[in-house]
Amino acid sequence: MSTQGGVQYSKIAEIKGPLVVVDGVDSAAFDELVEIQTTDGERRLGKVLEVGNGKAIVQVFEGTTGLSVSGTSAKFMGKVMEMPVSEEVLGRVFDGLGRPIDGLPDPIASKFLDINGEPMNPEQREYPRDFIQTGVSVIDGMLTLVRGQKLPIFSGSGMSHNILAAQIARQASVVGTTDEFAVVFAAIGVQYSEAEYFKRSLEESGALKRSVLFLNLADDPAIERIITPRVALTVAEYLAYDLGMHVLVILTDMTNYAEALREISAAREEVPGRKGYPGYLYTDLSTIYERAGRLHGRKGSVTQMPILTMPSDDITHPIPDLTGYITEGQIVLGRDLFRQGVYPPVNILMSLSRIMKDGIGEGRTRVDHQEISNQNYDAYSRSQEVRALAGIVGKAGLTGVDLKYLEVGDSFEKDFLTQAVDENRTIEETLSLQWKVVSFLPKNELTKVKDKFIEQYYKER
Amino acid sequence: MGSDSALEQTIEKITHNTEEQILSNLKEALKSSQDTLSNSQVSLEQEYDRIISEGKKEAEKLEKQIVGNADLDSRNKQLVLIEESIEQVFDKAIKKIQDADRNSDYSKLISSMLEESIRTIGTSDIIIQTNSKDKSVVQSLLSKFPGATLSQDTIDCLGGIKVQSKDGTMKFDNTIDAKLERLKPLIRKDIASKFGR
């Protein structure tokens, strides 16, 4: 932490959107923290975006509403934005800039860390392995989350992604090890009621003790949203690599983050890319998503579960599109399932966990996990085809096996997918349900699983 | 007599048949009851296991909730107490600084603050502001800093100086108050470590 004070400049050339242009500056640094002071003594934080020709462009996190060119001054702090970290941050609630909002004092810091993090040396990265149990069957069984992975949830406006996020935050754990587990939850531009729900949900389940909450509300300045995921990840990295914990970071909603980025880009008069987002959206998102992983010689891990709402449920929109390039799979929530009242409404046919295979199986979950998961994919996919066919020719026109697949589809959605909001299923329970679903089929239809597993787990229904 | 014997034989036959039928029915009923009993025992045991396992899960959940919240409550109370103690230490330290003698060591401190301010602002053409207590100390040092002038207005602070460029575009706060504010997170850590944190 820098202890040097900074110079205060009172020559403001221009205020434009969330940006303040300060004149006569000759020694500012890129990303340097700036304290903007208004005429009535109010202080706001910002950071330097550009320096040159005696000018500095400052992005004000709390917005520029109420600022005027005369009377406003900018104090360059001589340091980048830092987050004080220690074990005491667990169980605490912060705002989007990392300031406590739970009525307790600032945490006594063990370290002050740059919120932009340090780039991970690719050579030092360890391949993500080992299973994180979320207690949600469809994720644990078919889209398994692996320690160190980045697995986003693609949702749509009004769907139950936040309820699912809170459930995962409450229930997530690492099984078969005594290693400590923590959840860092960053809410970006959420409504007050949603923020209260997250907080209450963790408090009431006793999970707040091992969690850290960052809440940037919908009525907080949009620019603050640029900082929220970064302070959250800084805390996660400290807990993981300094304290050896396995940390799950849930970021909701990354669409609000991208909107804030677009706002700044427009104010800087940059050439817009697709849908007005800046051309560097991919690079910027990667500076967040790539902060997940494991390091050689370090005990902990940072696993990310960013949640984003796809505008008009459009999976080709730049935000889900570019996110998909960086992350290792995606969990897609389906509007049809949501309308049918299925919770969680995960459309498994559009979802995938790319590195699931390395986190499951013997010694991690159960030896038949991969095969029974494949069989469920296959059977559910076939059931969807049969449903479409039944819509044309009617049930009377279907064969006996087709009718069995219809039953599989119904059972998959009713018994396996559907789960209560407070229902925490173990991996054993999840795998049993997967066997229960495919047990509607005759044995000869089970082509993805070995005979020995059929003998062990299949019970014809 | 002959007809009586035939009647008796018929009655006996009917009685025997009925008895056999009743016995067979009883055997079947017994077997069916035993089957039902053994079947329901399996489902009863399954139901029993399910109830016990759900009860265990619920108990674990409640335990986690109660223990977690209690741990957090006690930790938070501890944090508040530590913070109160840190504030007390700060208050005492501030009082000590306020009452400090403006001796030669203090004069050296102000001199180094002036050097630092000029270096940071990048010009020696500055106006210096200070509190009434430090005015004479600053005045005595002015000769070492050509271009620097002392403002007649005083400021409210524990000690130290505030400087601004003569064109008024740049300011640097080098008061003890500003230094304390900047260093507070580090000082808090040091104080907390004395309390075993």
XYZ file of C-alpha atoms in Angstrom:
658
model
C 0.000 0.000 0.000
C 1.361 3.430 -0.974
C 1.576 5.891 1.888
C 2.465 8.870 -0.311
C -0.181 11.583 -0.591
C -1.384 12.918 -3.912
C -1.638 16.284 -5.629
C -5.035 17.900 -5.902
C -5.797 19.611 -9.250
C -8.565 22.166 -9.458
C -8.538 22.814 -13.213
C -11.341 20.710 -14.650
C -11.539 21.085 -18.435
C -14.684 19.064 -19.104
C -17.257 16.727 -17.574
C -18.674 14.255 -20.081
C -20.959 11.385 -19.022
C -19.083 9.389 -16.372
C -15.765 11.049 -17.339
C -13.956 14.096 -15.950
C -11.115 15.650 -17.952
C -8.526 17.245 -15.669
C -6.165 19.852 -17.106
C -2.557 20.656 -16.192
C -1.716 17.128 -15.045
C 1.803 15.994 -15.782
C 2.500 13.061 -13.517
C -0.583 10.858 -13.409
C -0.406 7.135 -14.130
C -2.752 4.858 -16.041
C -5.335 3.272 -13.706
C -4.273 5.587 -10.845
C -6.920 6.119 -8.195
C -8.434 9.605 -8.129
C -10.524 11.270 -5.452
C -12.947 13.810 -6.866
C -14.032 16.470 -4.401
C -17.147 18.561 -4.961
C -17.740 22.136 -3.796
C -19.694 20.907 -0.770
C -16.869 18.564 0.286
C -18.398 15.320 -1.043
C -15.782 12.803 -2.179
C -16.125 10.365 -5.056
C -13.659 7.810 -6.361
C -12.450 7.372 -9.898
C -9.540 6.070 -11.932
C -7.351 7.409 -14.708
C -8.283 6.063 -18.138
C -5.951 8.149 -20.287
C -3.047 10.539 -19.712
C -1.315 12.805 -22.180
C -0.855 16.389 -23.397
C -1.173 17.653 -19.838
C -4.639 16.145 -19.494
C -5.979 13.157 -17.594
C -9.301 11.472 -18.333
C -10.826 10.193 -15.110
C -13.670 7.714 -14.914
C -15.769 8.529 -11.832
C -17.191 5.351 -10.266
C -20.025 7.040 -8.426
C -21.107 9.048 -11.482
C -20.741 12.731 -12.282
C -24.266 13.871 -11.385
C -24.061 17.164 -9.483
C -20.439 17.892 -10.464
C -19.596 21.202 -12.127
C -16.430 22.342 -13.858
C -15.921 25.131 -11.355
C -15.385 24.117 -7.747
C -14.602 20.464 -8.461
C -11.112 19.214 -7.801
C -9.331 15.927 -8.521
C -6.799 14.435 -6.153
C -4.454 11.891 -7.729
C -3.747 9.345 -5.016
C -0.480 7.937 -6.358
C -1.748 4.344 -6.229
C -4.129 2.011 -8.044
C -7.373 0.932 -6.433
C -6.694 -1.614 -3.718
C -8.863 -3.915 -1.665
C -7.934 -4.572 1.958
C -8.050 -8.331 2.490
C -7.848 -10.668 5.453
C -9.673 -13.747 6.726
C -12.067 -11.334 8.429
C -13.762 -10.526 5.124
C -15.625 -13.832 5.435
C -19.151 -13.260 6.687
C -19.070 -9.604 5.620
C -21.250 -7.605 3.239
C -19.686 -4.886 1.041
C -20.958 -2.468 -1.568
C -19.861 -2.615 -5.201
C -16.630 -0.761 -4.436
C -15.665 -2.964 -1.499
C -16.829 -0.698 1.335
C -18.603 -2.416 4.246
C -22.399 -1.965 4.337
C -23.168 -4.325 7.207
C -22.677 -1.738 9.952
C -19.357 -3.251 11.029
C -15.956 -1.526 10.864
C -13.582 -1.823 7.905
C -11.816 -5.190 8.018
C -8.333 -5.061 9.488
C -6.255 -5.824 6.450
C -3.503 -8.410 6.234
C -2.717 -7.133 2.756
C -3.797 -4.467 0.304
C -4.201 -5.972 -3.144
C -4.522 -4.309 -6.532
C -8.079 -5.049 -7.685
C -6.878 -5.752 -11.221
C -5.071 -8.816 -9.922
C -1.808 -10.207 -11.115
C -1.876 -12.125 -14.385
C -1.525 -15.854 -13.793
C 1.596 -17.329 -15.281
C 0.257 -19.879 -17.795
C 3.148 -22.171 -16.925
C 2.028 -22.165 -13.298
C -1.576 -23.034 -14.080
C -2.775 -26.441 -13.006
C -5.498 -28.230 -14.968
C -8.895 -27.941 -13.201
C -9.876 -31.205 -11.520
C -12.041 -32.406 -8.651
C -15.703 -31.996 -8.139
C -17.672 -29.206 -6.476
C -21.039 -30.424 -5.239
C -23.752 -27.816 -5.699
C -26.589 -30.020 -4.442
C -28.462 -29.236 -7.680
C -28.949 -32.527 -9.549
C -28.822 -31.240 -13.106
C -25.520 -29.457 -12.460
C -23.870 -32.165 -10.378
C -25.098 -35.006 -12.553
C -24.823 -33.665 -16.082
C -22.930 -30.351 -16.048
C -20.502 -31.002 -13.241
C -18.663 -27.999 -11.868
C -14.937 -28.620 -11.439
C -12.588 -26.745 -9.087
C -10.821 -24.010 -11.038
C -13.369 -24.014 -13.852
C -15.309 -21.043 -15.245
C -18.841 -22.171 -16.031
C -21.381 -19.447 -16.842
C -25.166 -19.599 -16.583
C -26.930 -18.097 -19.612
C -30.360 -16.965 -18.581
C -33.083 -14.620 -19.780
C -34.941 -11.715 -18.319
C -37.306 -12.714 -15.490
C -36.081 -16.309 -15.220
C -35.032 -17.996 -11.989
C -31.252 -17.547 -12.350
C -30.910 -15.550 -9.154
C -32.803 -18.159 -7.121
C -30.501 -20.789 -8.593
C -27.439 -18.635 -7.842
C -28.494 -18.239 -4.202
C -29.179 -21.982 -3.912
C -25.729 -22.807 -5.280
C -24.133 -20.269 -2.910
C -25.919 -21.862 0.068
C -25.290 -25.475 -0.817
C -21.989 -25.645 -2.659
C -19.289 -27.722 -0.974
C -16.245 -29.835 -1.691
C -16.804 -33.457 -0.749
C -14.342 -36.036 0.466
C -11.810 -33.492 1.736
C -11.326 -31.368 4.809
C -10.170 -28.394 2.716
C -12.007 -25.180 3.490
C -14.606 -23.862 1.084
C -15.790 -20.276 0.608
C -18.237 -18.466 -1.630
C -17.677 -14.949 -2.972
C -20.928 -13.546 -4.269
C -20.912 -10.405 -6.408
C -24.288 -8.944 -7.331
C -23.881 -6.468 -10.196
C -26.747 -4.049 -10.798
C -29.377 -6.148 -9.033
C -32.639 -4.873 -7.532
C -32.800 -4.104 -3.827
C -35.244 -6.997 -3.258
C -32.847 -9.421 -4.973
C -29.884 -8.174 -2.928
C -31.927 -8.621 0.264
C -32.906 -12.111 -0.885
C -29.254 -13.104 -1.413
C -28.274 -11.711 1.966
C -31.170 -13.242 3.885
C -30.800 -16.555 2.093
C -27.149 -16.875 3.164
C -27.849 -15.617 6.691
C -30.743 -17.993 7.291
C -28.886 -21.031 6.015
C -25.815 -20.283 8.114
C -23.747 -20.069 4.909
C -22.882 -16.380 5.381
C -20.099 -17.453 7.743
C -18.115 -18.819 4.809
C -19.255 -16.199 2.280
C -18.364 -12.681 1.209
C -21.042 -10.542 -0.438
C -20.519 -7.599 -2.775
C -23.762 -5.832 -3.582
C -23.973 -3.259 -6.359
C -27.624 -2.280 -6.605
C -29.580 -1.246 -9.684
C -29.765 2.344 -8.414
C -26.025 2.529 -7.685
C -24.027 4.325 -10.369
C -23.560 2.093 -13.396
C -19.826 2.800 -13.493
C -19.379 1.130 -10.092
C -20.259 -2.117 -11.871
C -16.883 -2.066 -13.596
C -15.224 -2.452 -10.200
C -17.546 -4.949 -8.444
C -16.371 -8.173 -10.162
C -12.745 -7.078 -9.755
C -12.919 -6.463 -5.992
C -14.805 -9.755 -5.614
C -12.131 -11.656 -7.535
C -9.357 -9.964 -5.577
C -10.861 -11.258 -2.335
C -11.378 -14.694 -3.919
C -7.736 -14.878 -5.025
C -6.554 -13.975 -1.534
C -8.767 -16.630 0.079
C -7.659 -19.212 -2.477
C -3.942 -18.633 -2.933
C -3.002 -17.128 0.432
C -5.366 -19.030 2.722
C -5.661 -22.240 0.691
C -9.447 -22.272 0.373
C -11.508 -23.534 -2.532
C -13.492 -20.488 -3.571
C -16.595 -20.362 -5.734
C -17.196 -16.905 -7.212
C -20.727 -16.188 -8.403
C -21.044 -13.042 -10.533
C -24.588 -11.951 -11.345
C -25.458 -10.236 -13.698
C -22.531 -9.836 -16.139
C -24.874 -8.238 -18.683
C -25.093 -5.215 -16.374
C -21.289 -5.134 -16.299
C -21.114 -5.080 -20.114
C -23.759 -2.325 -20.235
C -21.592 -0.175 -17.935
C -18.601 -0.826 -20.172
C -20.659 0.291 -23.175
C -21.640 3.481 -21.340
C -18.007 4.410 -20.723
C -17.015 3.515 -24.250
C -19.763 5.757 -25.663
C -18.657 8.639 -23.423
C -15.071 8.209 -24.657
C -16.394 8.382 -28.211
C -14.773 5.092 -29.128
C -15.712 3.339 -32.346
C -18.547 0.988 -31.356
C -18.475 -2.705 -32.126
C -21.436 -5.088 -32.314
C -24.615 -3.646 -30.696
C -22.644 -0.633 -29.509
C -20.349 -2.600 -27.193
C -16.692 -1.659 -27.418
C -14.453 -3.647 -29.719
C -12.396 -4.739 -26.714
C -15.371 -6.381 -24.944
C -13.815 -9.825 -25.455
C -10.463 -8.716 -24.001
C -12.150 -6.962 -21.101
C -14.346 -9.964 -20.236
C -11.300 -12.209 -20.379
C -9.560 -10.072 -17.714
C -12.380 -11.180 -15.411
C -13.046 -14.765 -16.491
C -9.371 -15.688 -16.733
C -8.973 -15.004 -13.033
C -10.357 -18.494 -12.366
C -8.045 -21.439 -11.950
C -5.572 -23.342 -9.849
C -1.846 -22.819 -9.443
C 0.931 -25.351 -9.037
C 2.040 -25.601 -5.443
C -0.964 -23.725 -4.099
C -3.704 -25.525 -2.240
C -6.705 -23.392 -3.111
C -8.687 -22.770 -6.278
C -10.903 -20.075 -7.773
C -13.962 -21.379 -9.588
C -16.207 -18.931 -11.397
C -19.904 -19.083 -12.126
C -20.790 -15.870 -13.963
C -24.498 -15.413 -14.653
C -25.716 -13.344 -17.558
C -29.152 -12.566 -18.934
C -29.300 -12.809 -22.713
C -31.183 -9.819 -24.171
C -34.306 -11.224 -25.935
C -33.027 -14.725 -25.031
C -30.583 -14.323 -27.928
C -27.616 -16.653 -27.449
C -25.830 -15.000 -30.401
C -25.849 -11.609 -28.588
C -22.259 -10.326 -28.123
C -22.244 -10.866 -24.341
C -23.106 -14.622 -24.253
C -21.261 -15.118 -27.537
C -17.959 -13.675 -26.319
C -18.405 -15.204 -22.860
C -18.779 -18.613 -24.477
C -15.407 -18.229 -26.211
C -13.602 -17.700 -22.923
C -15.392 -20.006 -20.495
C -15.354 -23.790 -20.285
C -18.939 -24.586 -21.233
C -22.277 -23.045 -20.320
C -25.474 -23.820 -18.446
C -28.440 -22.531 -20.458
C -31.810 -21.862 -18.814
C -34.764 -22.623 -21.099
C -37.770 -20.327 -21.434
C -40.121 -23.259 -22.245
C -39.139 -25.177 -19.122
C -39.460 -22.001 -17.054
C -42.983 -21.441 -18.403
C -43.877 -25.027 -17.476
C -42.897 -24.223 -13.883
C -39.800 -26.440 -13.902
C -37.117 -25.331 -11.444
C -34.227 -25.142 -12.213
C -35.229 -24.738 -15.880
C -31.910 -25.957 -17.309
C -32.036 -26.879 -20.982
C -29.454 -29.627 -20.917
C -29.435 -30.069 -24.676
C -27.955 -26.588 -25.073
C -25.708 -26.875 -22.030
C -22.266 -28.338 -21.560
C -19.500 -28.509 -18.988
C -16.374 -28.948 -21.082
C -14.085 -30.231 -18.357
C -16.649 -32.273 -16.445
C -14.870 -35.503 -17.447
C -11.842 -34.516 -15.358
C -13.845 -33.887 -12.207
C -15.940 -37.048 -12.069
C -15.579 -40.793 -11.967
C -13.836 -43.181 -9.620
C -12.349 -41.517 -6.557
C -14.137 -38.264 -7.317
C -17.859 -38.983 -7.702
C -18.786 -42.514 -8.827
C -17.356 -44.799 -11.462
C -20.576 -44.897 -13.545
C -21.086 -41.095 -13.500
C -19.933 -40.290 -17.041
C -21.788 -43.186 -18.612
C -25.121 -42.654 -16.869
C -24.891 -38.957 -17.675
C -24.328 -39.752 -21.371
C -27.248 -42.171 -21.299
C -29.517 -39.478 -19.819
C -28.434 -36.993 -22.496
C -29.150 -39.558 -25.181
C -32.514 -40.596 -23.754
C -33.727 -37.040 -23.142
C -32.652 -35.976 -26.610
C -34.550 -38.902 -28.127
C -37.595 -38.110 -25.967
C -37.656 -34.592 -27.412
C -37.702 -36.038 -30.939
C -40.515 -38.400 -29.965
C -42.473 -35.515 -28.424
C -42.190 -33.617 -31.701
C -43.303 -36.703 -33.617
C -46.249 -37.263 -31.255
C -47.289 -33.681 -31.948
C -47.734 -34.626 -35.606
C -48.910 -38.262 -35.669
C -50.419 -38.474 -32.175
C -49.485 -40.972 -29.454
C -51.409 -43.728 -31.215
C -48.926 -43.616 -34.047
C -45.913 -44.252 -31.804
C -44.166 -47.564 -31.210
C -43.879 -49.154 -27.770
C -40.255 -48.009 -27.416
C -41.185 -44.471 -28.466
C -43.813 -44.417 -25.726
C -41.139 -45.476 -23.237
C -38.986 -42.525 -24.367
C -41.939 -40.210 -23.762
C -42.075 -41.528 -20.196
C -38.315 -40.974 -19.873
C -38.707 -37.328 -20.962
C -41.464 -36.732 -18.432
C -39.585 -38.485 -15.649
C -36.395 -36.582 -16.466
C -38.158 -33.241 -16.052
C -40.356 -34.251 -13.116
C -38.081 -36.470 -11.022
C -34.546 -35.434 -11.934
C -34.610 -31.830 -13.144
C -37.284 -30.477 -10.824
C -35.961 -29.790 -7.383
C -37.099 -27.701 -4.422
C -35.271 -24.423 -3.802
C -34.011 -25.730 -0.450
C -33.367 -29.301 -1.551
C -29.723 -30.244 -1.301
C -29.126 -33.554 -3.088
C -25.962 -35.565 -2.594
C -24.153 -36.910 -5.665
C -25.344 -40.428 -4.739
C -28.972 -39.267 -4.749
C -28.441 -37.505 -8.076
C -26.931 -40.587 -9.730
C -29.726 -42.791 -8.355
C -32.268 -40.441 -9.923
C -30.453 -40.662 -13.253
C -30.707 -44.455 -13.117
C -34.375 -44.166 -12.126
C -35.066 -42.048 -15.227
C -33.458 -44.458 -17.706
C -34.995 -47.476 -16.000
C -38.172 -46.721 -17.968
C -36.338 -48.067 -20.994
C -35.755 -51.724 -21.746
C -32.196 -52.872 -21.039
C -31.308 -53.161 -24.720
C -31.884 -49.415 -25.190
C -29.119 -48.577 -22.691
C -26.254 -48.383 -25.143
C -24.074 -45.828 -23.352
C -23.493 -47.768 -20.142
C -21.517 -50.940 -19.493
C -23.409 -54.146 -18.695
C -21.851 -54.375 -15.240
C -23.375 -51.020 -14.302
C -26.752 -52.096 -15.715
C -26.597 -55.204 -13.532
C -25.740 -53.103 -10.509
C -28.074 -50.123 -10.805
C -30.858 -50.823 -13.347
C -34.329 -51.555 -11.920
C -36.920 -51.909 -14.681
C -40.011 -49.742 -14.151
C -83.085 -96.507 8.253
C -81.513 -96.863 4.805
C -82.503 -93.315 3.861
C -81.117 -91.961 7.201
C -77.723 -93.476 6.529
C -77.600 -91.992 3.012
C -78.516 -88.613 4.462
C -75.844 -88.893 7.111
C -73.290 -89.808 4.476
C -74.280 -86.816 2.353
C -74.126 -84.486 5.357
C -70.744 -85.871 6.317
C -69.458 -85.431 2.765
C -70.710 -81.842 2.592
C -69.246 -81.100 6.033
C -65.924 -82.609 5.004
C -65.832 -80.673 1.728
C -66.756 -77.435 3.472
C -64.140 -78.077 6.135
C -61.512 -78.678 3.492
C -62.552 -75.565 1.603
C -62.470 -73.486 4.779
C -59.047 -74.873 5.700
C -57.740 -74.176 2.203
C -59.165 -70.644 2.310
C -57.574 -70.140 5.690
C -54.219 -71.357 4.370
C -54.465 -69.048 1.367
C -55.462 -66.138 3.611
C -52.554 -66.882 5.905
C -50.153 -67.029 2.971
C -51.511 -63.826 1.475
C -51.316 -62.039 4.848
C -47.757 -63.254 5.305
C -46.857 -62.053 1.813
C -48.479 -58.691 2.423
C -46.712 -58.425 5.752
C -43.322 -59.253 4.313
C -43.853 -56.857 1.371
C -44.976 -54.047 3.600
C -42.013 -54.694 5.867
C -39.680 -53.870 2.977
C -41.570 -50.708 2.044
C -41.915 -49.851 5.743
C -38.172 -50.198 6.177
C -37.594 -48.054 3.071
C -40.008 -45.421 4.382
C -38.342 -45.606 7.802
C -34.884 -45.129 6.226
C -36.192 -42.214 4.145
C -37.702 -40.470 7.180
C -34.532 -41.012 9.229
C -32.304 -39.760 6.396
C -34.464 -36.665 5.817
C -34.532 -36.037 9.555
C -30.735 -36.299 9.677
C -30.395 -33.906 6.733
C -32.755 -31.435 8.377
C -30.878 -31.721 11.686
C -27.536 -31.138 9.947
C -29.002 -28.123 8.165
C -30.323 -26.685 11.425
C -27.035 -27.365 13.205
C -25.108 -25.621 10.415
C -27.490 -22.689 10.558
C -27.394 -22.282 14.351
C -23.643 -22.835 14.728
C -22.838 -20.653 11.692
C -24.927 -17.733 12.890
C -23.658 -18.002 16.463
C -20.019 -18.055 15.270
C -20.630 -15.056 13.067
C -22.409 -13.108 15.826
C -19.582 -13.643 18.289
C -16.954 -12.764 15.653
C -18.816 -9.563 14.776
C -19.082 -8.532 18.439
C -15.345 -9.100 18.742
C -14.727 -6.901 15.678
C -16.781 -4.078 17.173
C -14.922 -4.315 20.489
C -11.523 -4.275 18.771
C -12.574 -1.286 16.694
C -13.641 0.595 19.833
C -10.258 -0.104 21.398
C -8.457 1.021 18.230
C -10.443 4.271 18.254
C -9.447 4.837 21.884
C -5.789 4.363 20.981
C -6.209 6.796 18.081
C -7.882 9.404 20.306
C -5.018 9.190 22.802
C -2.413 9.438 20.057
C -4.130 12.490 18.526
C -4.225 14.185 21.929
C -0.508 13.487 22.355
C 0.265 14.965 18.921
C -1.845 18.040 19.699
C 0.064 18.651 22.929
C 3.480 17.932 21.406
C 6.220 20.526 21.943
C 7.108 22.559 18.865
C 10.830 21.850 19.471
C 13.715 21.356 17.050
C 12.623 17.825 16.130
C 9.230 19.176 15.196
C 10.855 21.906 13.144
C 12.836 19.221 11.257
C 9.563 17.380 10.582
C 7.925 20.514 9.140
C 11.030 21.154 7.033
C 10.882 17.640 5.559
C 7.157 18.098 4.934
C 7.895 21.280 3.004
C 10.557 19.529 0.910
C 8.172 16.672 0.175
C 5.373 19.077 -0.792
C 7.570 21.063 -3.205
C 8.847 17.834 -4.757
C 5.311 16.469 -5.205
C 3.769 19.662 -6.570
C 6.753 20.275 -8.844
C 7.273 23.961 -8.124
C 8.741 26.016 -5.314
C 6.400 28.950 -5.996
C 3.948 27.951 -3.326
C 1.650 29.370 -0.691
C 1.796 27.540 2.645
C -1.069 27.255 5.088
C -0.777 25.946 8.609
C -2.458 26.173 12.025
C -1.834 28.929 14.541
C 0.491 26.734 16.655
C 2.828 25.903 13.758
C 2.872 29.330 12.162
C 6.053 30.441 13.860
C 7.791 27.140 13.039
C 6.963 27.516 9.346
C 7.912 31.202 9.367
C 11.371 30.356 10.714
C 11.911 27.848 7.874
C 10.814 30.090 4.996
C 14.310 31.358 4.320
C 15.329 27.818 3.278
C 12.589 27.731 0.637
C 12.819 30.665 -1.754
C 9.555 31.323 -3.592
C 7.458 30.007 -0.700
C 5.146 32.396 1.153
C 3.129 31.808 4.287
C -0.578 32.547 4.100
C -2.012 34.762 6.822
C -5.091 32.525 7.011
C -4.761 29.617 9.410
C -6.288 26.184 8.971
C -7.797 23.817 11.503
C -5.513 20.786 11.801
C -3.373 18.873 14.283
C -0.170 20.080 12.685
C 1.762 20.077 9.427
C 1.124 22.144 6.301
C -1.072 22.524 3.244
C 0.574 23.952 0.137
C -0.793 25.239 -3.127
C 0.819 26.530 -6.285
C 0.652 30.294 -6.643
C -1.691 29.990 -9.673
C -4.054 27.968 -7.466
C -4.321 24.960 -9.793
C -2.471 22.458 -7.606
C -2.802 21.671 -3.912
C -1.045 19.220 -1.664
C -2.325 18.351 1.787
C 0.619 17.457 3.998
C -1.035 17.963 7.368
C -0.679 15.395 10.116
C -4.438 14.817 9.797
C -4.069 13.869 6.123
C -1.102 11.624 6.880
C -3.057 9.929 9.663
C -5.986 9.342 7.345
C -3.701 7.879 4.676
C -1.892 5.639 7.107
C -4.894 4.711 9.230
C -5.405 1.257 7.655
C -1.760 0.343 8.373
C -1.820 1.819 11.878
C -5.087 -0.005 12.651
C -3.391 -3.262 11.661
C -0.453 -2.542 13.980
C -2.742 -1.651 16.882
C -4.924 -4.727 16.272
C -1.834 -6.943 16.289
C -1.151 -5.723 19.842
C -4.576 -7.159 20.744
C -3.508 -10.505 19.311
C -5.284 -10.125 15.939
